[in-house]
Short mmCIF file of C-alpha atoms and ligand atoms in Angstrom, two decimals:
data_model
loop_
_atom_site.label_atom_id
_atom_site.label_comp_id
_atom_site.label_asym_id
_atom_site.label_seq_id
_atom_site.Cartn_x
_atom_site.Cartn_y
_atom_site.Cartn_z
CA MET A 1 -10.61 -22.91 8.27
CA ARG A 2 -13.55 -22.18 10.55
CA ALA A 3 -17.21 -22.19 9.45
CA PHE A 4 -18.63 -18.86 8.26
CA VAL A 5 -21.75 -17.45 6.61
CA PHE A 6 -21.30 -16.58 2.93
CA ASP A 7 -23.43 -14.26 0.81
CA THR A 8 -23.24 -12.27 -2.44
CA PRO A 9 -25.04 -8.92 -2.05
CA ARG A 10 -26.09 -7.08 -5.23
CA SER A 11 -26.10 -3.49 -4.00
CA LEU A 12 -23.88 -1.39 -1.78
CA ARG A 13 -26.76 -0.70 0.58
CA THR A 14 -27.54 -4.42 0.97
CA ALA A 15 -23.88 -5.23 1.57
CA VAL A 16 -23.57 -2.67 4.34
CA ASP A 17 -26.96 -3.58 5.85
CA ARG A 18 -26.01 -7.29 5.95
CA ALA A 19 -22.53 -6.66 7.35
CA THR A 20 -21.80 -7.15 11.04
CA GLU A 21 -18.74 -5.99 12.99
CA ASN A 22 -17.14 -9.39 12.27
CA THR A 23 -17.86 -9.48 8.53
CA ARG A 24 -15.15 -9.41 5.84
CA TYR A 25 -15.77 -8.35 2.27
CA LEU A 26 -14.27 -10.70 -0.34
CA ALA A 27 -12.79 -9.20 -3.53
CA GLY A 28 -10.06 -11.31 -5.20
CA GLY A 29 -9.60 -13.44 -2.07
CA THR A 30 -5.82 -13.66 -2.55
CA THR A 31 -5.15 -12.41 0.97
CA LEU A 32 -8.38 -13.09 2.81
CA VAL A 33 -8.66 -16.79 1.94
CA ASP A 34 -4.99 -17.41 2.82
CA LEU A 35 -5.40 -15.80 6.22
CA MET A 36 -8.66 -17.64 6.88
CA LYS A 37 -6.96 -20.96 6.09
CA LEU A 38 -4.21 -20.08 8.55
CA GLU A 39 -6.89 -19.02 11.08
CA VAL A 40 -5.20 -15.64 11.42
CA MET A 41 -8.53 -14.17 10.36
CA ALA A 42 -11.79 -15.86 11.33
CA PRO A 43 -14.76 -13.74 10.19
CA GLU A 44 -18.23 -14.99 11.10
CA GLN A 45 -19.49 -13.80 7.70
CA VAL A 46 -17.90 -13.26 4.27
CA LEU A 47 -19.68 -11.05 1.76
CA ASP A 48 -18.53 -11.47 -1.84
CA ILE A 49 -18.62 -7.92 -3.25
CA ASN A 50 -17.85 -8.82 -6.86
CA ARG A 51 -21.39 -8.05 -8.05
CA LEU A 52 -21.28 -4.50 -6.70
CA PRO A 53 -20.80 -1.59 -9.12
CA LEU A 54 -17.24 -0.81 -8.02
CA LYS A 55 -15.42 -0.82 -11.35
CA GLY A 56 -14.15 1.88 -13.72
CA ILE A 57 -10.90 3.49 -14.81
CA ARG A 58 -11.24 7.03 -16.12
CA TYR A 59 -9.57 10.40 -16.23
CA ASP A 60 -11.23 13.83 -16.26
CA ARG A 61 -10.41 17.29 -14.96
CA ASP A 62 -10.67 16.02 -11.36
CA GLY A 63 -7.94 13.48 -12.07
CA LEU A 64 -7.81 9.70 -12.13
CA PHE A 65 -10.65 7.46 -10.90
CA LEU A 66 -10.06 3.78 -10.07
CA GLY A 67 -12.94 1.57 -8.93
CA ALA A 68 -12.09 -0.57 -5.88
CA LEU A 69 -12.87 -3.81 -7.76
CA GLU A 70 -10.60 -3.07 -10.72
CA ARG A 71 -8.06 -5.88 -11.00
CA MET A 72 -4.42 -4.94 -10.48
CA SER A 73 -3.49 -6.25 -13.95
CA ASP A 74 -6.18 -4.16 -15.72
CA VAL A 75 -5.10 -0.98 -13.93
CA ALA A 76 -1.41 -1.64 -14.66
CA ALA A 77 -2.08 -2.19 -18.38
CA HIS A 78 -4.44 0.75 -18.92
CA PRO A 79 -3.02 3.36 -21.36
CA LEU A 80 -3.86 6.20 -18.95
CA LEU A 81 -1.70 4.62 -16.29
CA ARG A 82 1.13 3.66 -18.61
CA GLY A 83 1.34 7.32 -19.67
CA SER A 84 0.74 9.98 -17.05
CA TYR A 85 0.58 7.78 -13.96
CA ARG A 86 3.51 5.52 -14.76
CA VAL A 87 4.50 5.23 -11.09
CA ILE A 88 1.19 3.46 -10.32
CA SER A 89 1.46 1.16 -13.30
CA GLN A 90 5.04 0.20 -12.44
CA ALA A 91 4.25 -0.37 -8.75
CA LEU A 92 1.47 -2.76 -9.76
CA GLU A 93 3.56 -4.64 -12.30
CA LEU A 94 6.27 -5.20 -9.71
CA SER A 95 3.71 -6.65 -7.25
CA ALA A 96 3.08 -10.38 -6.74
CA SER A 97 2.75 -12.53 -9.91
CA PRO A 98 0.66 -12.18 -13.12
CA GLN A 99 -1.83 -14.79 -11.87
CA LEU A 100 -2.29 -12.94 -8.57
CA ARG A 101 -2.61 -9.57 -10.30
CA ASN A 102 -5.36 -10.97 -12.54
CA MET A 103 -7.36 -11.95 -9.47
CA ALA A 104 -6.43 -9.27 -6.92
CA SER A 105 -8.32 -5.97 -6.65
CA MET A 106 -7.15 -2.44 -5.93
CA GLY A 107 -9.26 -2.18 -2.75
CA GLY A 108 -8.02 -5.54 -1.46
CA ASN A 109 -4.42 -4.59 -2.14
CA LEU A 110 -4.70 -1.52 0.07
CA LEU A 111 -6.15 -3.64 2.89
CA GLN A 112 -3.75 -6.59 2.73
CA ARG A 113 -2.07 -7.50 6.02
CA THR A 114 1.63 -7.51 6.86
CA ARG A 115 3.89 -10.36 5.75
CA CYS A 116 5.64 -10.54 9.17
CA GLY A 117 6.14 -14.30 9.67
CA TYR A 118 5.09 -14.19 13.32
CA PHE A 119 1.77 -12.57 12.38
CA ARG A 120 0.97 -15.50 10.10
CA ASP A 121 2.01 -18.18 12.62
CA THR A 122 -0.70 -18.69 15.23
CA THR A 123 1.64 -20.72 17.46
CA MET A 124 3.60 -17.49 18.12
CA PRO A 125 2.58 -14.37 20.07
CA CYS A 126 1.95 -11.22 18.01
CA ASN A 127 0.48 -7.90 19.17
CA LYS A 128 -1.03 -7.25 15.77
CA ARG A 129 -2.91 -10.58 15.68
CA GLU A 130 -3.63 -10.80 19.41
CA PRO A 131 -3.33 -7.45 21.24
CA GLY A 132 -1.11 -7.59 24.32
CA SER A 133 0.50 -10.97 23.53
CA GLY A 134 3.94 -9.53 22.67
CA CYS A 135 6.18 -8.96 19.67
CA PRO A 136 8.79 -11.69 19.07
CA ALA A 137 10.09 -9.87 15.98
CA LEU A 138 11.73 -7.09 18.01
CA ASP A 139 14.37 -9.49 19.34
CA GLY A 140 13.91 -12.20 16.74
CA GLU A 141 13.85 -12.51 12.96
CA ASN A 142 13.54 -8.89 11.81
CA ARG A 143 15.57 -8.65 8.60
CA GLY A 144 12.51 -7.68 6.58
CA HIS A 145 11.00 -5.37 9.18
CA ALA A 146 10.53 -1.61 9.28
CA ILE A 147 13.07 1.07 10.16
CA LEU A 148 10.58 3.96 10.10
CA GLY A 149 7.47 4.40 12.25
CA THR A 150 8.11 1.40 14.50
CA SER A 151 7.09 1.16 18.17
CA THR A 152 7.92 -1.07 21.11
CA SER A 153 4.79 -3.06 20.18
CA CYS A 154 5.34 -3.73 16.46
CA ALA A 155 7.84 -3.19 13.65
CA ALA A 156 6.01 -4.87 10.76
CA THR A 157 6.26 -3.25 7.34
CA HIS A 158 3.27 -2.28 5.27
CA PRO A 159 3.41 -4.67 2.33
CA SER A 160 1.54 -2.89 -0.51
CA ASP A 161 3.58 -1.47 -3.39
CA VAL A 162 0.81 0.48 -5.05
CA ALA A 163 -0.10 2.18 -1.75
CA VAL A 164 3.38 3.75 -1.81
CA ALA A 165 2.81 5.16 -5.31
CA LEU A 166 -0.68 6.37 -4.37
CA VAL A 167 0.54 8.08 -1.18
CA ALA A 168 3.23 9.89 -3.20
CA LEU A 169 0.49 11.21 -5.52
CA ASP A 170 -1.88 12.35 -2.72
CA ALA A 171 -4.54 9.76 -3.53
CA GLN A 172 -7.95 9.91 -1.87
CA LEU A 173 -9.88 6.88 -0.70
CA HIS A 174 -13.68 6.80 -1.09
CA VAL A 175 -15.53 4.59 1.36
CA TYR A 176 -19.17 3.71 1.92
CA GLY A 177 -20.76 2.52 5.13
CA PRO A 178 -23.69 2.90 7.51
CA GLY A 179 -23.02 6.67 7.63
CA GLY A 180 -23.03 6.99 3.81
CA GLN A 181 -20.14 7.97 1.58
CA ARG A 182 -16.96 9.64 2.88
CA THR A 183 -13.53 10.48 1.52
CA THR A 184 -10.16 10.42 3.24
CA ALA A 185 -6.56 11.00 2.18
CA LEU A 186 -4.81 7.64 1.79
CA GLN A 187 -1.87 9.01 3.75
CA ASP A 188 -4.09 9.65 6.80
CA PHE A 189 -5.94 6.36 6.36
CA TYR A 190 -3.05 4.21 7.61
CA ARG A 191 -2.19 4.32 11.33
CA LEU A 192 1.19 4.05 12.99
CA PRO A 193 1.38 0.94 15.22
CA GLY A 194 1.98 2.78 18.55
CA ASP A 195 0.67 0.50 21.28
CA THR A 196 -2.32 -0.62 19.18
CA PRO A 197 -0.77 -2.31 16.11
CA HIS A 198 -3.94 -4.34 15.52
CA LEU A 199 -5.62 -1.08 14.42
CA GLU A 200 -4.03 -0.63 11.00
CA ASN A 201 -6.28 1.90 9.32
CA ARG A 202 -9.29 4.15 9.80
CA LEU A 203 -11.91 2.03 8.06
CA ARG A 204 -14.93 1.89 10.37
CA PRO A 205 -16.90 -1.31 11.02
CA ARG A 206 -19.00 -2.38 7.97
CA GLU A 207 -17.47 0.26 5.70
CA LEU A 208 -16.07 -0.75 2.33
CA ILE A 209 -13.75 0.97 -0.11
CA THR A 210 -15.59 2.02 -3.27
CA ALA A 211 -12.89 3.87 -5.23
CA ILE A 212 -9.50 5.57 -5.27
CA THR A 213 -8.95 8.95 -6.90
CA VAL A 214 -5.71 10.72 -7.72
CA PRO A 215 -5.47 14.47 -8.41
CA PRO A 216 -4.37 15.52 -11.91
CA LEU A 217 -0.64 15.74 -12.40
CA ALA A 218 0.86 18.84 -13.98
CA LYS A 219 1.93 18.36 -17.58
CA ALA A 220 5.55 17.27 -17.95
CA THR A 221 5.51 15.38 -14.67
CA ARG A 222 7.60 12.22 -14.95
CA SER A 223 7.22 9.36 -12.53
CA GLY A 224 8.44 5.87 -11.75
CA TYR A 225 8.66 3.12 -9.12
CA LEU A 226 11.82 1.26 -8.17
CA LYS A 227 11.61 -1.89 -6.06
CA ILE A 228 14.56 -3.71 -4.53
CA ARG A 229 13.87 -7.31 -3.45
CA ASP A 230 15.70 -10.55 -2.76
CA ARG A 231 14.73 -12.00 -6.14
CA GLN A 232 13.51 -10.44 -9.36
CA SER A 233 9.90 -11.59 -9.26
CA TYR A 234 7.17 -12.64 -6.90
CA GLU A 235 8.70 -11.02 -3.84
CA PHE A 236 7.84 -8.20 -1.44
CA ALA A 237 10.06 -5.12 -1.27
CA LEU A 238 13.14 -4.79 0.89
CA THR A 239 13.06 -1.14 -0.12
CA SER A 240 11.13 0.74 -2.78
CA ALA A 241 10.73 4.31 -3.97
CA ALA A 242 7.87 6.07 -5.75
CA VAL A 243 9.05 9.27 -7.41
CA ALA A 244 7.23 11.96 -9.40
CA LEU A 245 9.15 15.01 -10.61
CA ARG A 246 8.31 18.07 -12.69
CA ILE A 247 11.48 19.50 -14.16
CA GLN A 248 11.62 22.61 -16.33
CA GLY A 249 14.88 23.48 -17.98
CA ASN A 250 17.14 21.73 -15.54
CA THR A 251 15.33 22.88 -12.39
CA ILE A 252 13.11 20.67 -10.26
CA HIS A 253 9.81 22.49 -9.73
CA GLU A 254 7.78 19.75 -8.07
CA ALA A 255 8.73 16.56 -6.24
CA ARG A 256 6.60 13.82 -4.70
CA ILE A 257 8.38 11.00 -2.95
CA ALA A 258 7.25 8.01 -0.91
CA VAL A 259 9.09 4.84 0.06
CA GLY A 260 8.09 1.25 0.85
CA GLY A 261 9.51 -1.87 2.50
CA VAL A 262 10.92 0.34 5.25
CA GLY A 263 7.91 1.86 7.01
CA THR A 264 5.08 0.58 9.18
CA ARG A 265 2.90 2.39 6.67
CA PRO A 266 3.63 3.79 3.17
CA TRP A 267 6.17 6.50 3.98
CA ARG A 268 6.02 9.98 2.46
CA LEU A 269 9.26 11.99 2.64
CA PRO A 270 8.41 15.74 2.74
CA ALA A 271 11.96 16.75 3.80
CA VAL A 272 13.42 15.00 0.75
CA GLU A 273 10.83 16.69 -1.47
CA SER A 274 11.72 20.14 -0.09
CA ALA A 275 15.42 19.44 -0.56
CA LEU A 276 14.82 18.78 -4.27
CA ILE A 277 12.61 21.73 -5.16
CA GLY A 278 14.36 24.65 -6.86
CA LYS A 279 17.56 22.62 -7.35
CA PRO A 280 19.17 21.39 -10.56
CA ALA A 281 18.34 17.84 -11.63
CA SER A 282 21.77 16.42 -10.86
CA GLU A 283 23.24 13.48 -9.00
CA ALA A 284 24.60 15.84 -6.33
CA THR A 285 21.09 17.18 -5.68
CA TYR A 286 19.67 13.67 -5.44
CA GLU A 287 22.43 12.48 -3.10
CA ALA A 288 21.97 15.47 -0.77
CA ALA A 289 18.17 15.08 -0.71
CA ALA A 290 18.25 11.30 -0.24
CA ALA A 291 20.53 11.69 2.80
CA GLN A 292 17.47 13.10 4.60
CA SER A 293 15.41 9.98 3.97
CA THR A 294 17.05 8.03 6.77
CA GLU A 295 17.40 10.66 9.48
CA GLU A 296 14.53 9.18 11.49
CA ALA A 297 15.46 5.56 10.80
CA ARG A 298 15.58 3.25 13.85
CA PRO A 299 16.96 -0.09 12.62
CA LEU A 300 16.68 -3.37 14.52
CA ALA A 301 19.42 -5.99 14.93
CA HIS A 302 19.07 -7.56 11.48
CA ASN A 303 17.81 -4.78 9.22
CA GLU A 304 20.41 -2.05 9.57
CA PHE A 305 21.34 -2.67 5.91
CA LYS A 306 18.01 -1.09 4.95
CA VAL A 307 19.25 2.36 5.98
CA GLU A 308 21.91 2.50 3.27
CA LEU A 309 19.80 0.49 0.84
CA LEU A 310 16.96 2.99 1.15
CA ARG A 311 19.26 5.93 0.44
CA ARG A 312 20.68 4.21 -2.64
CA THR A 313 17.23 3.11 -3.84
CA LEU A 314 16.06 6.69 -3.68
CA VAL A 315 19.07 8.09 -5.56
CA ARG A 316 18.68 5.45 -8.27
CA ALA A 317 14.96 6.14 -8.60
CA LEU A 318 15.60 9.89 -8.86
CA ILE A 319 18.25 9.40 -11.56
CA THR A 320 15.95 7.07 -13.50
CA VAL A 321 12.96 9.43 -13.37
CA GLY A 322 14.65 12.83 -13.41
CA GLY A 323 17.87 12.16 -15.29
CA ALA A 324 21.14 13.68 -14.14
CA ARG A 325 22.96 16.27 -16.17
C1 FAD B 1 2.51 -14.90 -2.90
C2 FAD B 1 2.04 -13.48 -2.86
C3 FAD B 1 2.91 -12.46 -3.23
C4 FAD B 1 2.48 -11.13 -3.18
N1 FAD B 1 3.35 -10.11 -3.51
C5 FAD B 1 2.93 -8.82 -3.41
C6 FAD B 1 3.79 -7.74 -3.71
O1 FAD B 1 4.95 -7.93 -4.08
N2 FAD B 1 3.30 -6.48 -3.58
C7 FAD B 1 2.03 -6.22 -3.19
O2 FAD B 1 1.64 -5.05 -3.10
N3 FAD B 1 1.19 -7.22 -2.89
C8 FAD B 1 1.60 -8.50 -3.00
N4 FAD B 1 0.75 -9.52 -2.69
C9 FAD B 1 -0.55 -9.19 -2.12
C10 FAD B 1 -1.63 -9.13 -3.16
O3 FAD B 1 -1.40 -8.02 -4.00
C11 FAD B 1 -2.91 -8.99 -2.37
O4 FAD B 1 -3.20 -10.28 -1.87
C12 FAD B 1 -4.09 -8.50 -3.17
O5 FAD B 1 -3.85 -7.25 -3.74
C13 FAD B 1 -5.33 -8.45 -2.32
O6 FAD B 1 -6.42 -8.14 -3.15
P1 FAD B 1 -7.69 -9.06 -3.15
O7 FAD B 1 -8.70 -8.40 -4.04
O8 FAD B 1 -7.39 -10.49 -3.50
O9 FAD B 1 -8.12 -8.94 -1.63
P2 FAD B 1 -8.93 -9.93 -0.71
O10 FAD B 1 -8.08 -11.07 -0.31
O11 FAD B 1 -10.27 -10.24 -1.31
O12 FAD B 1 -9.16 -8.96 0.53
C14 FAD B 1 -8.09 -8.49 1.30
C15 FAD B 1 -8.66 -7.73 2.49
O13 FAD B 1 -9.32 -6.57 2.03
C16 FAD B 1 -10.70 -6.58 2.37
N5 FAD B 1 -11.37 -5.99 1.21
C17 FAD B 1 -11.16 -6.30 -0.11
N6 FAD B 1 -11.80 -5.41 -0.88
C18 FAD B 1 -12.43 -4.54 -0.04
C19 FAD B 1 -13.21 -3.37 -0.24
N7 FAD B 1 -13.49 -2.90 -1.45
N8 FAD B 1 -13.67 -2.73 0.85
C20 FAD B 1 -13.39 -3.16 2.11
N9 FAD B 1 -12.65 -4.26 2.35
C21 FAD B 1 -12.16 -4.92 1.28
C22 FAD B 1 -11.04 -8.02 2.66
O14 FAD B 1 -12.11 -8.13 3.55
C23 FAD B 1 -9.72 -8.51 3.26
O15 FAD B 1 -9.64 -8.17 4.61
C24 FAD B 1 1.13 -10.85 -2.77
C25 FAD B 1 0.26 -11.89 -2.43
C26 FAD B 1 0.70 -13.20 -2.47
C27 FAD B 1 -0.26 -14.29 -2.09
S1 SF4 B 2 6.31 -7.03 14.21
FE1 SF4 B 2 4.12 -6.67 14.48
S2 SF4 B 2 3.20 -8.24 13.19
FE2 SF4 B 2 5.30 -8.91 13.59
S3 SF4 B 2 5.24 -10.13 15.49
FE3 SF4 B 2 5.63 -8.04 16.09
S4 SF4 B 2 3.55 -7.29 16.56
FE4 SF4 B 2 3.29 -9.08 15.27
#
C-alpha cells in the first residue's frame, strides 16, 4: 500500500472543501482498502466520511429514503424493506457475507469496482485500470464476464446486487459536491464501457453520494430478487433478476425488471416489462417475455451458458414473485 493523507471531516462542506481530484471517501472500507492494498487504487488522500450526517431509513409520501452511510445489514433487516421493498432487502441479504454487510455501506456498494480478475492483478494489462493498455479478458478467462453492454475495450460485469434492485425500482441518487446538491437517476448514473471503461459512472470529482431514494410502490406490488451463483453464499452473481409486479385479478398491470451478473452495468429490461403488461400471470407469459431478455446478448467464448441461464433465472424469478396460475 502506498502512503496517503488521512482525515476525518465532520461536515459535508469540509469534506468537499478538503477533497482533491485524487481523494477517495472511506465508508466501510471493504472495497477501498482491498484495492489500495493491491495498488489497483492509490489515492493521495482518504477522507473517512463516517462522522458525516448521512444516515437514515424512512418512508413518506415521496417514497423510501436511505442514507448513503446506512450499513447493508441494517437496510436489509429494516421492517420497511422486508415488507414493501422486499426486492432490495433480498438483494442485500444475498450479497457478500454477514460480516461484510455489517461493515459495508449503501453508498460504497454502489461504487464498488468490478471483480474481473485482470482488473485486480496489476501485472496484467486492463483498460479499466490503465486506459489503453488492452483487455486480456476478451480472449482469456471470461466465464464470469458480461453478455450485455460489452465493447471491444471491456466486458467486465457490474458487481453490485442491490444496484440491480434499485435500478428496477427507478431509484434516484443524491450527491453533494463543489456545485452543491444534485439528483440523478441511478440508471443514468452508470456508464457503458465503450472505449473509456475507466469512466464507470457520472460522479464528478470531489462529489459524494449522500442518499438514495426510491419512489413509492403502488399497493399490492410484490417483489423479489433471485441470484444464481457458483456456491450458495459469499459469491457474486452469475445471473440475477430483480422483479416487481402488480397483479390484479390474474392480469399483470405493472412490471419492473432488471438483471445482474450479465451486464456491464445493472441492466433494465423494458422490452420484457412491456411483454408482461396486460397479460395473465402464467408460465407461458413469463416464458414469452423472458425470451426477449437475451435478444441483445453477445456472449464471449466461455460465457455463452449465461444466455440460457439468464432466461431461466428470469422465468423462475417471475414465477416466485408473480405466481403462475
Ligand atoms: C469477499 C467479498 C464478497 C462480496 N460479495 C458481494 C456480493 O455478492 N454482492 C455485492 O453487491 N457486493 C459484494 N461485495 C462488495 C461489498 O458489498 C462492497 O465491498 C461494499 O458494499 C462496499 O461498501 P463500503 O462501505 O465498504 O465501501 P468502501 O470500500 O468504503 O468504498 C468503496 C468505494 O466507494 C467510495 N465511496 C464510499 N462511500 C461513498 C460515498 N458516500 N460517496 C462517494 N464515494 C463513496 C469509496 O471512495 C470507494 O471508491 C463483496 C465484497 C467482498 C470483499
Ligand atoms: S474486462 Fe474490463 S476490467 Fe476486465 S481486463 Fe478487460 S478492460 Fe479490464
